[in-house]
Amino acid sequence: MKTKLLLLIVACSLSVLAWAQVQPGDTQYSVSLHAGYGHNLTYGSFSIFDVDAYMPINQYFEAEANVRTSTANVHTIGLQMRPKFALPVGELFLEDRLMANFIARDQLNEFIHAISLGYRMQYVSAQLGLFSRVMIPQPYNRNSDNARISESFMLLYRVEAFVRPESSCWNLAIAISNVDDHMMERPWNPALYLRGWYDVNEHWRLHLAGKYKNAGMFHMNAHYYASEVKLGAEYRF
């Protein structure tokens, strides 16, 4: 557990240093705030509060940090680092993701590492990769039979399509994935995402996003499990 926490702290520190190196006029970095409502069969109804920072360091590298808290007493910290490579058509990127979920109501901490390869164009984006996680009950007892639960090398995927070119001042997108900024599910348990945005001016962008998740996708008992909707604003420097 201490090793995982140390790695997360180091990664976050590196992202802050990288952000500090962004010079005015180089690229636009941004901070966004979201508030929303969620419901699932485990926790019932709850409120959501997200803070996200996007950090385009240069034309070859970008980073993103995410923090979520909720009245369900589930809290998340995440960091994504993406080297990217321009192609004649579209862009190839490698995403390295660290995530920590602190599920206080269940007395459980979850630490995740994921790596994936992605490709994006103006109308579509796709990712494929692997992730591993360690779940540690609290209080931690290394001598217990269930001191930690590990899941290694599980498939992650995301496919997203846009109504207009991604760089447009307004847009709608639909995606299916088993991962997002705040959770990673087993590959047979994906969620459906719908999001849109509108640029008020060169600095302000409004966001609206929704998420729907069944209790499973690839079997006959795929009943409703969770849904989420959130509204937010992004400021681009």
mmCIF file of C-alpha atoms in Angstrom:
data_model
loop_
_atom_site.group_PDB
_atom_site.id
_atom_site.type_symbol
_atom_site.label_atom_id
_atom_site.label_comp_id
_atom_site.label_asym_id
_atom_site.label_seq_id
_atom_site.Cartn_x
_atom_site.Cartn_y
_atom_site.Cartn_z
ATOM 1 C CA MET A 1 0.000 0.000 0.000
ATOM 2 C CA LYS A 2 2.800 2.426 0.912
ATOM 3 C CA THR A 3 4.475 1.755 -2.442
ATOM 4 C CA LYS A 4 1.261 2.507 -4.348
ATOM 5 C CA LEU A 5 0.738 5.754 -2.425
ATOM 6 C CA LEU A 6 4.347 6.785 -3.061
ATOM 7 C CA LEU A 7 3.997 6.150 -6.792
ATOM 8 C CA LEU A 8 0.798 8.194 -6.896
ATOM 9 C CA ILE A 9 2.404 11.111 -5.022
ATOM 10 C CA VAL A 10 5.450 11.068 -7.320
ATOM 11 C CA ALA A 11 3.272 11.003 -10.450
ATOM 12 C CA CYS A 12 1.138 13.896 -9.211
ATOM 13 C CA SER A 13 4.275 15.885 -8.369
ATOM 14 C CA LEU A 14 5.657 15.333 -11.860
ATOM 15 C CA SER A 15 2.391 16.527 -13.383
ATOM 16 C CA VAL A 16 2.494 19.722 -11.324
ATOM 17 C CA LEU A 17 6.082 20.391 -12.406
ATOM 18 C CA ALA A 18 5.129 19.801 -16.017
ATOM 19 C CA TRP A 19 2.178 22.188 -15.719
ATOM 20 C CA ALA A 20 4.470 24.854 -14.337
ATOM 21 C CA GLN A 21 6.592 24.615 -17.499
ATOM 22 C CA VAL A 22 3.708 25.608 -19.781
ATOM 23 C CA GLN A 23 4.415 29.099 -21.058
ATOM 24 C CA PRO A 24 1.650 31.607 -21.899
ATOM 25 C CA GLY A 25 0.751 31.450 -25.558
ATOM 26 C CA ASP A 26 2.196 27.964 -26.144
ATOM 27 C CA THR A 27 -0.976 25.873 -25.766
ATOM 28 C CA GLN A 28 -4.273 26.153 -23.939
ATOM 29 C CA TYR A 29 -4.505 24.375 -20.635
ATOM 30 C CA SER A 30 -7.716 24.359 -18.631
ATOM 31 C CA VAL A 31 -9.503 23.719 -15.358
ATOM 32 C CA SER A 32 -13.096 22.516 -15.161
ATOM 33 C CA LEU A 33 -15.632 22.084 -12.370
ATOM 34 C CA HIS A 34 -18.647 19.748 -12.541
ATOM 35 C CA ALA A 35 -21.548 18.977 -10.238
ATOM 36 C CA GLY A 36 -23.983 16.163 -10.794
ATOM 37 C CA TYR A 37 -26.397 13.541 -9.555
ATOM 38 C CA GLY A 38 -25.844 9.807 -9.535
ATOM 39 C CA HIS A 39 -27.804 6.713 -8.611
ATOM 40 C CA ASN A 40 -26.919 3.053 -8.391
ATOM 41 C CA LEU A 41 -28.316 -0.065 -6.764
ATOM 42 C CA THR A 42 -25.445 -0.223 -4.267
ATOM 43 C CA TYR A 43 -25.384 3.320 -2.854
ATOM 44 C CA GLY A 44 -28.778 4.727 -3.854
ATOM 45 C CA SER A 45 -28.855 8.437 -4.794
ATOM 46 C CA PHE A 46 -25.845 10.729 -4.304
ATOM 47 C CA SER A 47 -24.300 14.021 -5.424
ATOM 48 C CA ILE A 48 -21.067 14.295 -7.417
ATOM 49 C CA PHE A 49 -18.395 17.014 -7.489
ATOM 50 C CA ASP A 50 -15.503 16.853 -9.981
ATOM 51 C CA VAL A 51 -12.410 18.983 -10.568
ATOM 52 C CA ASP A 52 -10.351 18.328 -13.719
ATOM 53 C CA ALA A 53 -7.149 19.906 -15.017
ATOM 54 C CA TYR A 54 -5.942 19.480 -18.596
ATOM 55 C CA MET A 55 -2.251 20.190 -19.222
ATOM 56 C CA PRO A 56 -0.957 20.168 -22.829
ATOM 57 C CA ILE A 57 2.769 20.366 -22.150
ATOM 58 C CA ASN A 58 3.803 20.555 -25.822
ATOM 59 C CA GLN A 59 2.805 19.080 -29.180
ATOM 60 C CA TYR A 60 4.114 15.645 -28.152
ATOM 61 C CA PHE A 61 2.858 15.277 -24.575
ATOM 62 C CA GLU A 62 -0.230 16.070 -22.506
ATOM 63 C CA ALA A 63 -1.396 15.270 -18.997
ATOM 64 C CA GLU A 64 -4.675 15.344 -17.133
ATOM 65 C CA ALA A 65 -5.526 15.229 -13.427
ATOM 66 C CA ASN A 66 -8.931 14.409 -11.936
ATOM 67 C CA VAL A 67 -10.413 14.616 -8.449
ATOM 68 C CA ARG A 68 -13.906 13.473 -7.490
ATOM 69 C CA THR A 69 -15.797 13.508 -4.213
ATOM 70 C CA SER A 70 -19.364 12.386 -3.636
ATOM 71 C CA THR A 71 -21.977 12.157 -0.916
ATOM 72 C CA ALA A 72 -21.815 8.374 -1.385
ATOM 73 C CA ASN A 73 -18.517 8.689 0.501
ATOM 74 C CA VAL A 74 -16.524 7.440 -2.499
ATOM 75 C CA HIS A 75 -13.553 9.634 -3.469
ATOM 76 C CA THR A 76 -11.190 9.407 -6.460
ATOM 77 C CA ILE A 77 -7.828 10.851 -7.494
ATOM 78 C CA GLY A 78 -6.540 10.191 -11.002
ATOM 79 C CA LEU A 79 -3.672 11.130 -13.285
ATOM 80 C CA GLN A 80 -3.253 10.445 -17.018
ATOM 81 C CA MET A 81 -0.087 11.037 -19.051
ATOM 82 C CA ARG A 82 -0.231 10.812 -22.848
ATOM 83 C CA PRO A 83 2.676 10.962 -25.283
ATOM 84 C CA LYS A 84 1.140 11.596 -28.715
ATOM 85 C CA PHE A 85 2.286 11.313 -32.303
ATOM 86 C CA ALA A 86 0.749 13.083 -35.280
ATOM 87 C CA LEU A 87 -0.022 10.918 -38.321
ATOM 88 C CA PRO A 88 -0.953 11.924 -41.879
ATOM 89 C CA VAL A 89 -4.536 11.271 -40.793
ATOM 90 C CA GLY A 90 -5.362 11.537 -37.106
ATOM 91 C CA GLU A 91 -3.200 11.109 -34.037
ATOM 92 C CA LEU A 92 -1.751 8.110 -32.185
ATOM 93 C CA PHE A 93 -1.299 8.287 -28.402
ATOM 94 C CA LEU A 94 -0.108 6.128 -25.527
ATOM 95 C CA GLU A 95 -1.989 6.653 -22.254
ATOM 96 C CA ASP A 96 -0.537 5.806 -18.850
ATOM 97 C CA ARG A 97 -3.131 6.127 -16.101
ATOM 98 C CA LEU A 98 -2.936 6.007 -12.297
ATOM 99 C CA MET A 99 -6.046 6.032 -10.137
ATOM 100 C CA ALA A 100 -6.843 5.728 -6.440
ATOM 101 C CA ASN A 101 -10.382 5.163 -5.151
ATOM 102 C CA PHE A 102 -11.075 5.641 -1.448
ATOM 103 C CA ILE A 103 -14.386 3.911 -0.713
ATOM 104 C CA ALA A 104 -14.877 5.026 2.879
ATOM 105 C CA ARG A 105 -18.366 3.577 3.304
ATOM 106 C CA ASP A 106 -17.054 0.077 2.479
ATOM 107 C CA GLN A 107 -13.708 0.590 4.257
ATOM 108 C CA LEU A 108 -11.856 -0.234 1.045
ATOM 109 C CA ASN A 109 -9.055 1.450 -0.898
ATOM 110 C CA GLU A 110 -8.477 0.644 -4.568
ATOM 111 C CA PHE A 111 -5.307 1.406 -6.539
ATOM 112 C CA ILE A 112 -5.252 1.071 -10.330
ATOM 113 C CA HIS A 113 -2.628 1.274 -13.056
ATOM 114 C CA ALA A 114 -3.586 1.161 -16.738
ATOM 115 C CA ILE A 115 -1.806 1.536 -20.044
ATOM 116 C CA SER A 116 -3.473 1.737 -23.439
ATOM 117 C CA LEU A 117 -2.855 2.635 -27.059
ATOM 118 C CA GLY A 118 -5.266 5.028 -28.732
ATOM 119 C CA TYR A 119 -6.064 6.624 -32.059
ATOM 120 C CA ARG A 120 -8.196 9.710 -32.620
ATOM 121 C CA MET A 121 -9.497 11.622 -35.595
ATOM 122 C CA GLN A 122 -11.965 14.480 -35.903
ATOM 123 C CA TYR A 123 -15.018 12.190 -35.754
ATOM 124 C CA VAL A 124 -13.885 9.130 -33.818
ATOM 125 C CA SER A 125 -11.553 8.046 -31.015
ATOM 126 C CA ALA A 126 -10.630 4.521 -29.898
ATOM 127 C CA GLN A 127 -8.455 2.989 -27.154
ATOM 128 C CA LEU A 128 -7.389 -0.538 -26.259
ATOM 129 C CA GLY A 129 -5.197 -1.622 -23.383
ATOM 130 C CA LEU A 130 -4.796 -3.400 -20.054
ATOM 131 C CA PHE A 131 -5.223 -2.474 -16.415
ATOM 132 C CA SER A 132 -4.444 -3.987 -13.030
ATOM 133 C CA ARG A 133 -5.765 -3.117 -9.600
ATOM 134 C CA VAL A 134 -5.218 -3.876 -5.943
ATOM 135 C CA MET A 135 -8.058 -3.612 -3.409
ATOM 136 C CA ILE A 136 -7.057 -3.241 0.238
ATOM 137 C CA PRO A 137 -9.612 -3.456 3.067
ATOM 138 C CA GLN A 138 -9.269 -0.970 5.928
ATOM 139 C CA PRO A 139 -7.924 -1.218 8.528
ATOM 140 C CA TYR A 140 -5.074 -3.025 6.805
ATOM 141 C CA ASN A 141 -3.922 -6.322 8.299
ATOM 142 C CA ARG A 142 -1.207 -8.070 6.309
ATOM 143 C CA ASN A 143 -1.732 -11.309 8.221
ATOM 144 C CA SER A 144 -5.376 -11.571 7.204
ATOM 145 C CA ASP A 145 -6.485 -14.011 4.489
ATOM 146 C CA ASN A 146 -8.141 -11.116 2.621
ATOM 147 C CA ALA A 147 -5.432 -8.517 3.280
ATOM 148 C CA ARG A 148 -5.512 -7.573 -0.398
ATOM 149 C CA ILE A 149 -7.300 -8.596 -3.555
ATOM 150 C CA SER A 150 -5.445 -8.293 -6.860
ATOM 151 C CA GLU A 151 -6.798 -8.309 -10.412
ATOM 152 C CA SER A 152 -4.132 -8.307 -13.118
ATOM 153 C CA PHE A 153 -4.093 -7.592 -16.850
ATOM 154 C CA MET A 154 -7.762 -6.975 -17.519
ATOM 155 C CA LEU A 155 -8.835 -5.595 -20.880
ATOM 156 C CA LEU A 156 -9.836 -1.945 -21.183
ATOM 157 C CA TYR A 157 -11.445 -0.322 -24.207
ATOM 158 C CA ARG A 158 -13.176 2.858 -25.280
ATOM 159 C CA VAL A 159 -14.819 3.834 -28.561
ATOM 160 C CA GLU A 160 -16.267 7.325 -29.015
ATOM 161 C CA ALA A 161 -17.936 8.991 -31.994
ATOM 162 C CA PHE A 162 -18.610 12.707 -32.526
ATOM 163 C CA VAL A 163 -21.452 14.384 -34.419
ATOM 164 C CA ARG A 164 -19.147 17.177 -35.583
ATOM 165 C CA PRO A 165 -15.337 17.496 -35.798
ATOM 166 C CA GLU A 166 -13.895 17.265 -32.284
ATOM 167 C CA SER A 167 -12.421 20.770 -32.558
ATOM 168 C CA SER A 168 -15.866 22.348 -33.190
ATOM 169 C CA CYS A 169 -17.250 25.054 -30.899
ATOM 170 C CA TRP A 170 -20.179 22.769 -30.035
ATOM 171 C CA ASN A 171 -20.514 19.043 -30.302
ATOM 172 C CA LEU A 172 -22.219 15.848 -29.177
ATOM 173 C CA ALA A 173 -20.483 12.528 -28.580
ATOM 174 C CA ILE A 174 -21.511 8.988 -27.692
ATOM 175 C CA ALA A 175 -19.140 6.363 -26.298
ATOM 176 C CA ILE A 176 -19.034 2.841 -24.910
ATOM 177 C CA SER A 177 -16.277 1.904 -22.483
ATOM 178 C CA ASN A 178 -15.427 -0.013 -19.326
ATOM 179 C CA VAL A 179 -13.209 2.832 -18.053
ATOM 180 C CA ASP A 180 -13.517 6.544 -17.336
ATOM 181 C CA ASP A 181 -11.815 9.131 -15.142
ATOM 182 C CA HIS A 182 -13.352 7.714 -11.962
ATOM 183 C CA MET A 183 -13.836 3.964 -12.394
ATOM 184 C CA MET A 184 -12.565 0.872 -14.177
ATOM 185 C CA GLU A 185 -14.855 -2.097 -14.621
ATOM 186 C CA ARG A 186 -14.331 -5.615 -15.868
ATOM 187 C CA PRO A 187 -14.484 -5.791 -19.680
ATOM 188 C CA TRP A 188 -17.910 -7.479 -19.743
ATOM 189 C CA ASN A 189 -19.395 -4.606 -17.700
ATOM 190 C CA PRO A 190 -19.170 -1.456 -19.885
ATOM 191 C CA ALA A 191 -21.126 1.798 -19.601
ATOM 192 C CA LEU A 192 -22.741 3.986 -22.244
ATOM 193 C CA TYR A 193 -21.747 7.674 -22.273
ATOM 194 C CA LEU A 194 -23.338 10.724 -23.875
ATOM 195 C CA ARG A 195 -21.750 14.160 -23.647
ATOM 196 C CA GLY A 196 -21.855 17.556 -25.276
ATOM 197 C CA TRP A 197 -20.252 20.955 -25.022
ATOM 198 C CA TYR A 198 -20.725 24.533 -26.121
ATOM 199 C CA ASP A 199 -18.053 27.259 -26.324
ATOM 200 C CA VAL A 200 -19.403 30.493 -24.875
ATOM 201 C CA ASN A 201 -16.234 32.336 -25.934
ATOM 202 C CA GLU A 202 -12.504 31.615 -26.329
ATOM 203 C CA HIS A 203 -12.088 30.970 -22.589
ATOM 204 C CA TRP A 204 -15.349 29.450 -21.338
ATOM 205 C CA ARG A 205 -16.882 26.117 -22.340
ATOM 206 C CA LEU A 206 -20.051 24.531 -20.908
ATOM 207 C CA HIS A 207 -20.329 20.745 -20.474
ATOM 208 C CA LEU A 208 -23.248 18.346 -20.078
ATOM 209 C CA ALA A 209 -22.624 14.607 -19.667
ATOM 210 C CA GLY A 210 -24.567 11.472 -18.864
ATOM 211 C CA LYS A 211 -23.703 7.848 -18.136
ATOM 212 C CA TYR A 212 -25.787 4.677 -18.058
ATOM 213 C CA LYS A 213 -24.578 1.307 -16.803
ATOM 214 C CA ASN A 214 -26.223 -2.100 -16.752
ATOM 215 C CA ALA A 215 -25.442 -4.831 -14.259
ATOM 216 C CA GLY A 216 -23.800 -6.588 -17.208
ATOM 217 C CA MET A 217 -23.755 -6.312 -20.986
ATOM 218 C CA PHE A 218 -23.163 -9.735 -22.483
ATOM 219 C CA HIS A 219 -25.748 -11.904 -20.734
ATOM 220 C CA MET A 220 -29.543 -12.079 -20.485
ATOM 221 C CA ASN A 221 -29.784 -10.550 -16.983
ATOM 222 C CA ALA A 222 -28.396 -7.170 -18.015
ATOM 223 C CA HIS A 223 -30.716 -5.000 -15.923
ATOM 224 C CA TYR A 224 -30.180 -1.385 -14.865
ATOM 225 C CA TYR A 225 -27.424 -0.800 -12.330
ATOM 226 C CA ALA A 226 -26.343 2.864 -12.374
ATOM 227 C CA SER A 227 -26.837 6.249 -14.022
ATOM 228 C CA GLU A 228 -25.228 9.649 -13.717
ATOM 229 C CA VAL A 229 -25.694 13.157 -15.099
ATOM 230 C CA LYS A 230 -23.476 16.180 -14.534
ATOM 231 C CA LEU A 231 -23.195 19.798 -15.642
ATOM 232 C CA GLY A 232 -20.028 21.888 -15.558
ATOM 233 C CA ALA A 233 -17.940 24.722 -16.859
ATOM 234 C CA GLU A 234 -14.368 24.768 -18.175
ATOM 235 C CA TYR A 235 -12.001 27.747 -18.209
ATOM 236 C CA ARG A 236 -9.228 27.678 -20.821
ATOM 237 C CA PHE A 237 -6.227 29.872 -20.119
#
